Amino acid sequence: MSTFFTTNRHGYSVRFSPFNPDQFVVASSQFYGLAGGGTLYFLELTPDGCGIVEKRTHHWTDGLFDVTWSESNPEIIVSGSGDGSVQLWNTNLSSNNGPPSMVYREHKKEIYSVDWSKVPYEQLFISASWDSTVKIWDPIRNNSLSTYIGHTQLVYNAVFAAHIPNTFASVSGDGFLKIWDILCYDLPIASIKAHDGEVLTVDWCKHDSNILATGASDGLIRIWDLRNFGVPITELKGNEFAVRKVQFSPHNFSVLASVGYDFTTRIWDFKKSSEAIETIKHHSEFTYGLDWNRRRRNQLADCGWDSLVHVFKPDCLSDKI
């Protein structure tokens, strides 16, 4: 396991580069995101894989809660912050600690989620906010392309479908999971009360475009199939507190990882068991960020409020080729 310490910053999100398996970025905030500024850390694994070096940092005047890489340009990332703005950073144009290339200001409250479309011809990104809206952006335009209003409480997470064009999912404090066609922004194409509590996270299966997972404040992870959307196909149990993020493995159909407020990172195989196949306890505060490395099989990164960023391979996946 490799570890990096974000001094006086608390980790909220971590994302591997889609282009380079050794590069990743961490979005962090001062004072647990309650006050102060935020910092993006551009990090790189050492050649032996045993260490992490800081390549550059960029600072913002408010906390940074999420970050995503462009799927077409390895120099561009987008972050969302507590002041309701989205920042686009071009590392080719910005010096170390330099300002963002563009700032998008339309949301009225905190932005808790940003995501870049995985469909090659869709050069779009999405933002989800505590103002209860989701917005779609073209990075070269100053104004959003469309706004999606359907949730009645703050939207915690919105993610593009991995293989379905023009489609994203969103989850909210209202307990609902909604599926949207970006060309029909008046109403979602599907909606279900996914949990009794607040739904904090959603992700699409990388191997089956009909499968999604949600995680919520009730500590449960539920797996959904769009072909039979009325009830979850399974429910994963064991988290002591809220599930902050859930993400399907890009390498194994039924494997997913989660992090949460019980300070753990858990690995699940929903085809085998409703309980975690591994529970990892290497954080001492809320664990917030999580990402699989698409370019390196079974490698994970996580980060938390204890200022620690870990990159590792779960023991339970060591026998999976």
mmCIF file of N, CA and C in Angstrom, residues 3-100:
data_model
loop_
_atom_site.group_PDB
_atom_site.id
_atom_site.type_symbol
_atom_site.label_atom_id
_atom_site.label_comp_id
_atom_site.label_asym_id
_atom_site.label_seq_id
_atom_site.Cartn_x
_atom_site.Cartn_y
_atom_site.Cartn_z
ATOM 1 N N THR A 3 0.894 5.514 0.516
ATOM 2 C CA THR A 3 0.117 6.484 1.288
ATOM 3 C C THR A 3 0.683 7.892 1.094
ATOM 4 N N PHE A 4 -0.237 8.869 1.035
ATOM 5 C CA PHE A 4 0.135 10.280 0.949
ATOM 6 C C PHE A 4 -0.675 11.048 1.979
ATOM 7 N N PHE A 5 -0.065 12.063 2.578
ATOM 8 C CA PHE A 5 -0.718 12.861 3.616
ATOM 9 C C PHE A 5 -0.982 14.267 3.092
ATOM 10 N N THR A 6 -2.251 14.683 3.076
ATOM 11 C CA THR A 6 -2.639 16.024 2.614
ATOM 12 C C THR A 6 -2.668 16.952 3.833
ATOM 13 N N THR A 7 -1.553 17.564 4.124
ATOM 14 C CA THR A 7 -1.385 18.347 5.348
ATOM 15 C C THR A 7 -2.427 19.465 5.456
ATOM 16 N N ASN A 8 -3.128 19.492 6.580
ATOM 17 C CA ASN A 8 -4.151 20.514 6.864
ATOM 18 C C ASN A 8 -5.285 20.536 5.839
ATOM 19 N N ARG A 9 -5.446 19.449 5.124
ATOM 20 C CA ARG A 9 -6.561 19.309 4.178
ATOM 21 C C ARG A 9 -7.217 17.949 4.415
ATOM 22 N N HIS A 10 -8.523 17.906 4.219
ATOM 23 C CA HIS A 10 -9.292 16.694 4.465
ATOM 24 C C HIS A 10 -9.864 16.198 3.134
ATOM 25 N N GLY A 11 -9.566 14.932 2.803
ATOM 26 C CA GLY A 11 -9.891 14.392 1.497
ATOM 27 C C GLY A 11 -11.374 14.162 1.285
ATOM 28 N N TYR A 12 -11.859 14.586 0.119
ATOM 29 C CA TYR A 12 -13.251 14.378 -0.264
ATOM 30 C C TYR A 12 -13.399 13.469 -1.486
ATOM 31 N N SER A 13 -12.460 13.531 -2.418
ATOM 32 C CA SER A 13 -12.618 12.782 -3.662
ATOM 33 C C SER A 13 -11.251 12.443 -4.223
ATOM 34 N N VAL A 14 -11.152 11.275 -4.846
ATOM 35 C CA VAL A 14 -9.925 10.859 -5.517
ATOM 36 C C VAL A 14 -10.302 10.227 -6.851
ATOM 37 N N ARG A 15 -9.550 10.566 -7.915
ATOM 38 C CA ARG A 15 -9.811 10.011 -9.244
ATOM 39 C C ARG A 15 -8.485 9.693 -9.940
ATOM 40 N N PHE A 16 -8.398 8.456 -10.458
ATOM 41 C CA PHE A 16 -7.278 8.089 -11.303
ATOM 42 C C PHE A 16 -7.426 8.706 -12.683
ATOM 43 N N SER A 17 -6.295 8.973 -13.315
ATOM 44 C CA SER A 17 -6.301 9.424 -14.699
ATOM 45 C C SER A 17 -6.790 8.302 -15.605
ATOM 46 N N PRO A 18 -7.633 8.618 -16.604
ATOM 47 C CA PRO A 18 -8.024 7.599 -17.583
ATOM 48 C C PRO A 18 -6.905 7.265 -18.564
ATOM 49 N N PHE A 19 -5.817 8.026 -18.519
ATOM 50 C CA PHE A 19 -4.759 7.901 -19.511
ATOM 51 C C PHE A 19 -3.476 7.294 -18.959
ATOM 52 N N ASN A 20 -3.139 7.612 -17.716
ATOM 53 C CA ASN A 20 -1.882 7.181 -17.120
ATOM 54 C C ASN A 20 -2.179 6.444 -15.814
ATOM 55 N N PRO A 21 -1.820 5.171 -15.707
ATOM 56 C CA PRO A 21 -2.181 4.404 -14.499
ATOM 57 C C PRO A 21 -1.497 4.864 -13.237
ATOM 58 N N ASP A 22 -0.455 5.689 -13.361
ATOM 59 C CA ASP A 22 0.286 6.148 -12.182
ATOM 60 C C ASP A 22 -0.190 7.500 -11.661
ATOM 61 N N GLN A 23 -1.045 8.181 -12.401
ATOM 62 C CA GLN A 23 -1.442 9.534 -12.031
ATOM 63 C C GLN A 23 -2.859 9.556 -11.440
ATOM 64 N N PHE A 24 -3.052 10.388 -10.417
ATOM 65 C CA PHE A 24 -4.379 10.570 -9.845
ATOM 66 C C PHE A 24 -4.443 11.927 -9.167
ATOM 67 N N VAL A 25 -5.660 12.376 -8.896
ATOM 68 C CA VAL A 25 -5.878 13.695 -8.327
ATOM 69 C C VAL A 25 -6.803 13.558 -7.122
ATOM 70 N N VAL A 26 -6.566 14.383 -6.109
ATOM 71 C CA VAL A 26 -7.368 14.384 -4.884
ATOM 72 C C VAL A 26 -7.957 15.768 -4.681
ATOM 73 N N ALA A 27 -9.264 15.836 -4.440
ATOM 74 C CA ALA A 27 -9.942 17.082 -4.063
ATOM 75 C C ALA A 27 -10.081 17.108 -2.549
ATOM 76 N N SER A 28 -9.671 18.225 -1.935
ATOM 77 C CA SER A 28 -9.654 18.305 -0.474
ATOM 78 C C SER A 28 -10.130 19.673 -0.004
ATOM 79 N N SER A 29 -10.390 19.756 1.294
ATOM 80 C CA SER A 29 -10.908 20.986 1.894
ATOM 81 C C SER A 29 -10.261 21.223 3.246
ATOM 82 N N GLN A 30 -10.167 22.495 3.605
ATOM 83 C CA GLN A 30 -9.761 22.856 4.964
ATOM 84 C C GLN A 30 -10.920 22.635 5.931
ATOM 85 N N PHE A 31 -10.579 22.409 7.184
ATOM 86 C CA PHE A 31 -11.569 22.388 8.276
ATOM 87 C C PHE A 31 -12.784 21.515 7.937
ATOM 88 N N TYR A 32 -12.497 20.330 7.369
ATOM 89 C CA TYR A 32 -13.530 19.331 7.075
ATOM 90 C C TYR A 32 -14.590 19.836 6.098
ATOM 91 N N GLY A 33 -14.262 20.855 5.321
ATOM 92 C CA GLY A 33 -15.205 21.392 4.350
ATOM 93 C C GLY A 33 -16.198 22.375 4.924
ATOM 94 N N LEU A 34 -16.073 22.683 6.205
ATOM 95 C CA LEU A 34 -17.023 23.592 6.853
ATOM 96 C C LEU A 34 -16.635 25.057 6.670
ATOM 97 N N ALA A 35 -15.351 25.317 6.430
ATOM 98 C CA ALA A 35 -14.852 26.684 6.246
ATOM 99 C C ALA A 35 -13.513 26.597 5.533
ATOM 100 N N GLY A 36 -13.030 27.743 5.075
ATOM 101 C CA GLY A 36 -11.713 27.774 4.462
ATOM 102 C C GLY A 36 -11.719 27.351 3.009
ATOM 103 N N GLY A 37 -10.525 27.165 2.456
ATOM 104 C CA GLY A 37 -10.363 26.871 1.042
ATOM 105 C C GLY A 37 -10.219 25.400 0.742
ATOM 106 N N GLY A 38 -9.901 25.133 -0.525
ATOM 107 C CA GLY A 38 -9.717 23.764 -0.981
ATOM 108 C C GLY A 38 -8.465 23.644 -1.826
ATOM 109 N N THR A 39 -7.964 22.423 -1.934
ATOM 110 C CA THR A 39 -6.747 22.164 -2.694
ATOM 111 C C THR A 39 -6.912 20.911 -3.531
ATOM 112 N N LEU A 40 -6.452 20.999 -4.794
ATOM 113 C CA LEU A 40 -6.309 19.833 -5.656
ATOM 114 C C LEU A 40 -4.862 19.376 -5.606
ATOM 115 N N TYR A 41 -4.666 18.112 -5.323
ATOM 116 C CA TYR A 41 -3.334 17.520 -5.329
ATOM 117 C C TYR A 41 -3.199 16.617 -6.553
ATOM 118 N N PHE A 42 -2.262 16.934 -7.430
ATOM 119 C CA PHE A 42 -1.927 16.059 -8.544
ATOM 120 C C PHE A 42 -0.789 15.154 -8.093
ATOM 121 N N LEU A 43 -1.075 13.863 -8.019
ATOM 122 C CA LEU A 43 -0.153 12.900 -7.417
ATOM 123 C C LEU A 43 0.247 11.835 -8.432
ATOM 124 N N GLU A 44 1.379 11.188 -8.154
ATOM 125 C CA GLU A 44 1.867 10.147 -9.053
ATOM 126 C C GLU A 44 2.556 9.058 -8.246
ATOM 127 N N LEU A 45 2.256 7.813 -8.608
ATOM 128 C CA LEU A 45 2.933 6.687 -7.980
ATOM 129 C C LEU A 45 4.376 6.620 -8.461
ATOM 130 N N THR A 46 5.278 6.283 -7.569
ATOM 131 C CA THR A 46 6.681 6.118 -7.945
ATOM 132 C C THR A 46 6.822 4.875 -8.824
ATOM 133 N N PRO A 47 7.913 4.783 -9.600
ATOM 134 C CA PRO A 47 8.075 3.643 -10.519
ATOM 135 C C PRO A 47 7.987 2.276 -9.856
ATOM 136 N N ASP A 48 8.429 2.178 -8.599
ATOM 137 C CA ASP A 48 8.340 0.886 -7.915
ATOM 138 C C ASP A 48 6.970 0.631 -7.306
ATOM 139 N N GLY A 49 6.060 1.628 -7.410
ATOM 140 C CA GLY A 49 4.708 1.466 -6.902
ATOM 141 C C GLY A 49 4.575 1.559 -5.407
ATOM 142 N N CYS A 50 5.655 1.874 -4.709
ATOM 143 C CA CYS A 50 5.645 1.874 -3.246
ATOM 144 C C CYS A 50 5.481 3.260 -2.631
ATOM 145 N N GLY A 51 5.565 4.305 -3.432
ATOM 146 C CA GLY A 51 5.468 5.654 -2.909
ATOM 147 C C GLY A 51 4.578 6.532 -3.766
ATOM 148 N N ILE A 52 4.251 7.703 -3.238
ATOM 149 C CA ILE A 52 3.432 8.690 -3.946
ATOM 150 C C ILE A 52 4.145 10.024 -3.866
ATOM 151 N N VAL A 53 4.289 10.701 -5.006
ATOM 152 C CA VAL A 53 4.929 12.003 -5.035
ATOM 153 C C VAL A 53 3.930 13.057 -5.499
ATOM 154 N N GLU A 54 4.056 14.235 -4.937
ATOM 155 C CA GLU A 54 3.212 15.361 -5.330
ATOM 156 C C GLU A 54 3.833 16.045 -6.544
ATOM 157 N N LYS A 55 3.042 16.152 -7.628
ATOM 158 C CA LYS A 55 3.538 16.776 -8.855
ATOM 159 C C LYS A 55 3.202 18.258 -8.919
ATOM 160 N N ARG A 56 2.016 18.625 -8.422
ATOM 161 C CA ARG A 56 1.604 20.027 -8.405
ATOM 162 C C ARG A 56 0.340 20.144 -7.575
ATOM 163 N N THR A 57 0.013 21.374 -7.174
ATOM 164 C CA THR A 57 -1.232 21.640 -6.451
ATOM 165 C C THR A 57 -1.911 22.862 -7.068
ATOM 166 N N HIS A 58 -3.208 22.922 -6.890
ATOM 167 C CA HIS A 58 -3.977 24.109 -7.262
ATOM 168 C C HIS A 58 -4.949 24.398 -6.122
ATOM 169 N N HIS A 59 -5.113 25.683 -5.813
ATOM 170 C CA HIS A 59 -5.926 26.079 -4.674
ATOM 171 C C HIS A 59 -7.168 26.839 -5.136
ATOM 172 N N TRP A 60 -8.239 26.691 -4.343
ATOM 173 C CA TRP A 60 -9.473 27.419 -4.569
ATOM 174 C C TRP A 60 -9.916 28.029 -3.256
ATOM 175 N N THR A 61 -10.739 29.079 -3.358
ATOM 176 C CA THR A 61 -11.101 29.857 -2.169
ATOM 177 C C THR A 61 -12.149 29.181 -1.293
ATOM 178 N N ASP A 62 -12.753 28.104 -1.769
ATOM 179 C CA ASP A 62 -13.735 27.359 -0.970
ATOM 180 C C ASP A 62 -13.376 25.882 -1.042
ATOM 181 N N GLY A 63 -14.023 25.092 -0.207
ATOM 182 C CA GLY A 63 -13.751 23.670 -0.187
ATOM 183 C C GLY A 63 -14.043 22.997 -1.512
ATOM 184 N N LEU A 64 -13.224 22.007 -1.876
ATOM 185 C CA LEU A 64 -13.426 21.238 -3.099
ATOM 186 C C LEU A 64 -13.956 19.860 -2.715
ATOM 187 N N PHE A 65 -15.125 19.505 -3.263
ATOM 188 C CA PHE A 65 -15.841 18.307 -2.832
ATOM 189 C C PHE A 65 -15.797 17.158 -3.829
ATOM 190 N N ASP A 66 -15.498 17.438 -5.094
ATOM 191 C CA ASP A 66 -15.393 16.348 -6.064
ATOM 192 C C ASP A 66 -14.524 16.803 -7.216
ATOM 193 N N VAL A 67 -14.031 15.812 -7.972
ATOM 194 C CA VAL A 67 -13.153 16.092 -9.104
ATOM 195 C C VAL A 67 -13.341 14.986 -10.135
ATOM 196 N N THR A 68 -13.170 15.324 -11.425
ATOM 197 C CA THR A 68 -13.267 14.332 -12.493
ATOM 198 C C THR A 68 -12.314 14.703 -13.611
ATOM 199 N N TRP A 69 -11.764 13.694 -14.275
ATOM 200 C CA TRP A 69 -10.862 13.917 -15.404
ATOM 201 C C TRP A 69 -11.659 14.012 -16.702
ATOM 202 N N SER A 70 -11.191 14.812 -17.631
ATOM 203 C CA SER A 70 -11.680 14.755 -19.001
ATOM 204 C C SER A 70 -11.387 13.365 -19.572
ATOM 205 N N GLU A 71 -12.305 12.873 -20.402
ATOM 206 C CA GLU A 71 -12.102 11.582 -21.052
ATOM 207 C C GLU A 71 -11.389 11.718 -22.397
ATOM 208 N N SER A 72 -11.075 12.952 -22.806
ATOM 209 C CA SER A 72 -10.436 13.157 -24.109
ATOM 210 C C SER A 72 -9.114 13.915 -24.035
ATOM 211 N N ASN A 73 -8.842 14.566 -22.898
ATOM 212 C CA ASN A 73 -7.636 15.380 -22.763
ATOM 213 C C ASN A 73 -7.003 15.110 -21.404
ATOM 214 N N PRO A 74 -5.811 14.521 -21.372
ATOM 215 C CA PRO A 74 -5.201 14.166 -20.083
ATOM 216 C C PRO A 74 -4.774 15.354 -19.245
ATOM 217 N N GLU A 75 -4.844 16.554 -19.787
ATOM 218 C CA GLU A 75 -4.429 17.749 -19.055
ATOM 219 C C GLU A 75 -5.590 18.479 -18.383
ATOM 220 N N ILE A 76 -6.826 18.028 -18.616
ATOM 221 C CA ILE A 76 -7.992 18.773 -18.143
ATOM 222 C C ILE A 76 -8.739 17.992 -17.072
ATOM 223 N N ILE A 77 -9.043 18.668 -15.977
ATOM 224 C CA ILE A 77 -9.925 18.116 -14.958
ATOM 225 C C ILE A 77 -10.933 19.188 -14.561
ATOM 226 N N VAL A 78 -12.026 18.731 -13.936
ATOM 227 C CA VAL A 78 -13.090 19.609 -13.462
ATOM 228 C C VAL A 78 -13.323 19.317 -11.991
ATOM 229 N N SER A 79 -13.528 20.372 -11.194
ATOM 230 C CA SER A 79 -13.809 20.214 -9.768
ATOM 231 C C SER A 79 -15.067 20.983 -9.391
ATOM 232 N N GLY A 80 -15.702 20.560 -8.303
ATOM 233 C CA GLY A 80 -16.881 21.242 -7.773
ATOM 234 C C GLY A 80 -16.625 21.694 -6.353
ATOM 235 N N SER A 81 -17.172 22.850 -5.986
ATOM 236 C CA SER A 81 -16.789 23.452 -4.703
ATOM 237 C C SER A 81 -17.984 23.911 -3.880
ATOM 238 N N GLY A 82 -17.667 24.289 -2.647
ATOM 239 C CA GLY A 82 -18.683 24.700 -1.699
ATOM 240 C C GLY A 82 -19.321 26.031 -1.989
ATOM 241 N N ASP A 83 -18.723 26.852 -2.869
ATOM 242 C CA ASP A 83 -19.332 28.138 -3.216
ATOM 243 C C ASP A 83 -20.292 28.035 -4.398
ATOM 244 N N GLY A 84 -20.568 26.803 -4.849
ATOM 245 C CA GLY A 84 -21.510 26.597 -5.946
ATOM 246 C C GLY A 84 -20.902 26.742 -7.326
ATOM 247 N N SER A 85 -19.587 26.874 -7.415
ATOM 248 C CA SER A 85 -18.943 27.025 -8.719
ATOM 249 C C SER A 85 -18.264 25.730 -9.143
ATOM 250 N N VAL A 86 -18.090 25.606 -10.473
ATOM 251 C CA VAL A 86 -17.333 24.515 -11.079
ATOM 252 C C VAL A 86 -16.078 25.119 -11.693
ATOM 253 N N GLN A 87 -14.941 24.461 -11.484
ATOM 254 C CA GLN A 87 -13.672 24.955 -12.026
ATOM 255 C C GLN A 87 -13.128 23.965 -13.056
ATOM 256 N N LEU A 88 -12.646 24.487 -14.165
ATOM 257 C CA LEU A 88 -11.941 23.676 -15.152
ATOM 258 C C LEU A 88 -10.476 24.055 -15.109
ATOM 259 N N TRP A 89 -9.625 23.057 -14.884
ATOM 260 C CA TRP A 89 -8.190 23.266 -14.753
ATOM 261 C C TRP A 89 -7.486 22.623 -15.942
ATOM 262 N N ASN A 90 -6.659 23.387 -16.625
ATOM 263 C CA ASN A 90 -5.838 22.875 -17.722
ATOM 264 C C ASN A 90 -4.385 22.965 -17.288
ATOM 265 N N THR A 91 -3.788 21.833 -16.984
ATOM 266 C CA THR A 91 -2.440 21.848 -16.424
ATOM 267 C C THR A 91 -1.390 22.257 -17.457
ATOM 268 N N ASN A 92 -1.776 22.253 -18.743
ATOM 269 C CA ASN A 92 -0.861 22.762 -19.769
ATOM 270 C C ASN A 92 -0.762 24.279 -19.716
ATOM 271 N N LEU A 93 -1.845 24.910 -19.263
ATOM 272 C CA LEU A 93 -1.913 26.369 -19.288
ATOM 273 C C LEU A 93 -1.669 26.997 -17.921
ATOM 274 N N SER A 94 -1.932 26.243 -16.851
ATOM 275 C CA SER A 94 -1.803 26.796 -15.495
ATOM 276 C C SER A 94 -0.494 26.356 -14.872
ATOM 277 N N SER A 95 0.207 27.296 -14.279
ATOM 278 C CA SER A 95 1.404 26.953 -13.524
ATOM 279 C C SER A 95 0.999 26.309 -12.207
ATOM 280 N N ASN A 96 1.969 25.741 -11.514
ATOM 281 C CA ASN A 96 1.691 25.189 -10.194
ATOM 282 C C ASN A 96 1.073 26.269 -9.305
ATOM 283 N N ASN A 97 -0.025 25.918 -8.646
ATOM 284 C CA ASN A 97 -0.795 26.843 -7.809
ATOM 285 C C ASN A 97 -1.528 27.920 -8.615
ATOM 286 N N GLY A 98 -1.539 27.791 -9.948
ATOM 287 C CA GLY A 98 -2.209 28.781 -10.778
ATOM 288 C C GLY A 98 -3.726 28.651 -10.744
ATOM 289 N N PRO A 99 -4.445 29.671 -11.267
ATOM 290 C CA PRO A 99 -5.911 29.675 -11.236
ATOM 291 C C PRO A 99 -6.491 28.742 -12.297
ATOM 292 N N PRO A 100 -7.779 28.420 -12.189
ATOM 293 C CA PRO A 100 -8.424 27.591 -13.215
ATOM 294 C C PRO A 100 -8.548 28.339 -14.537
#
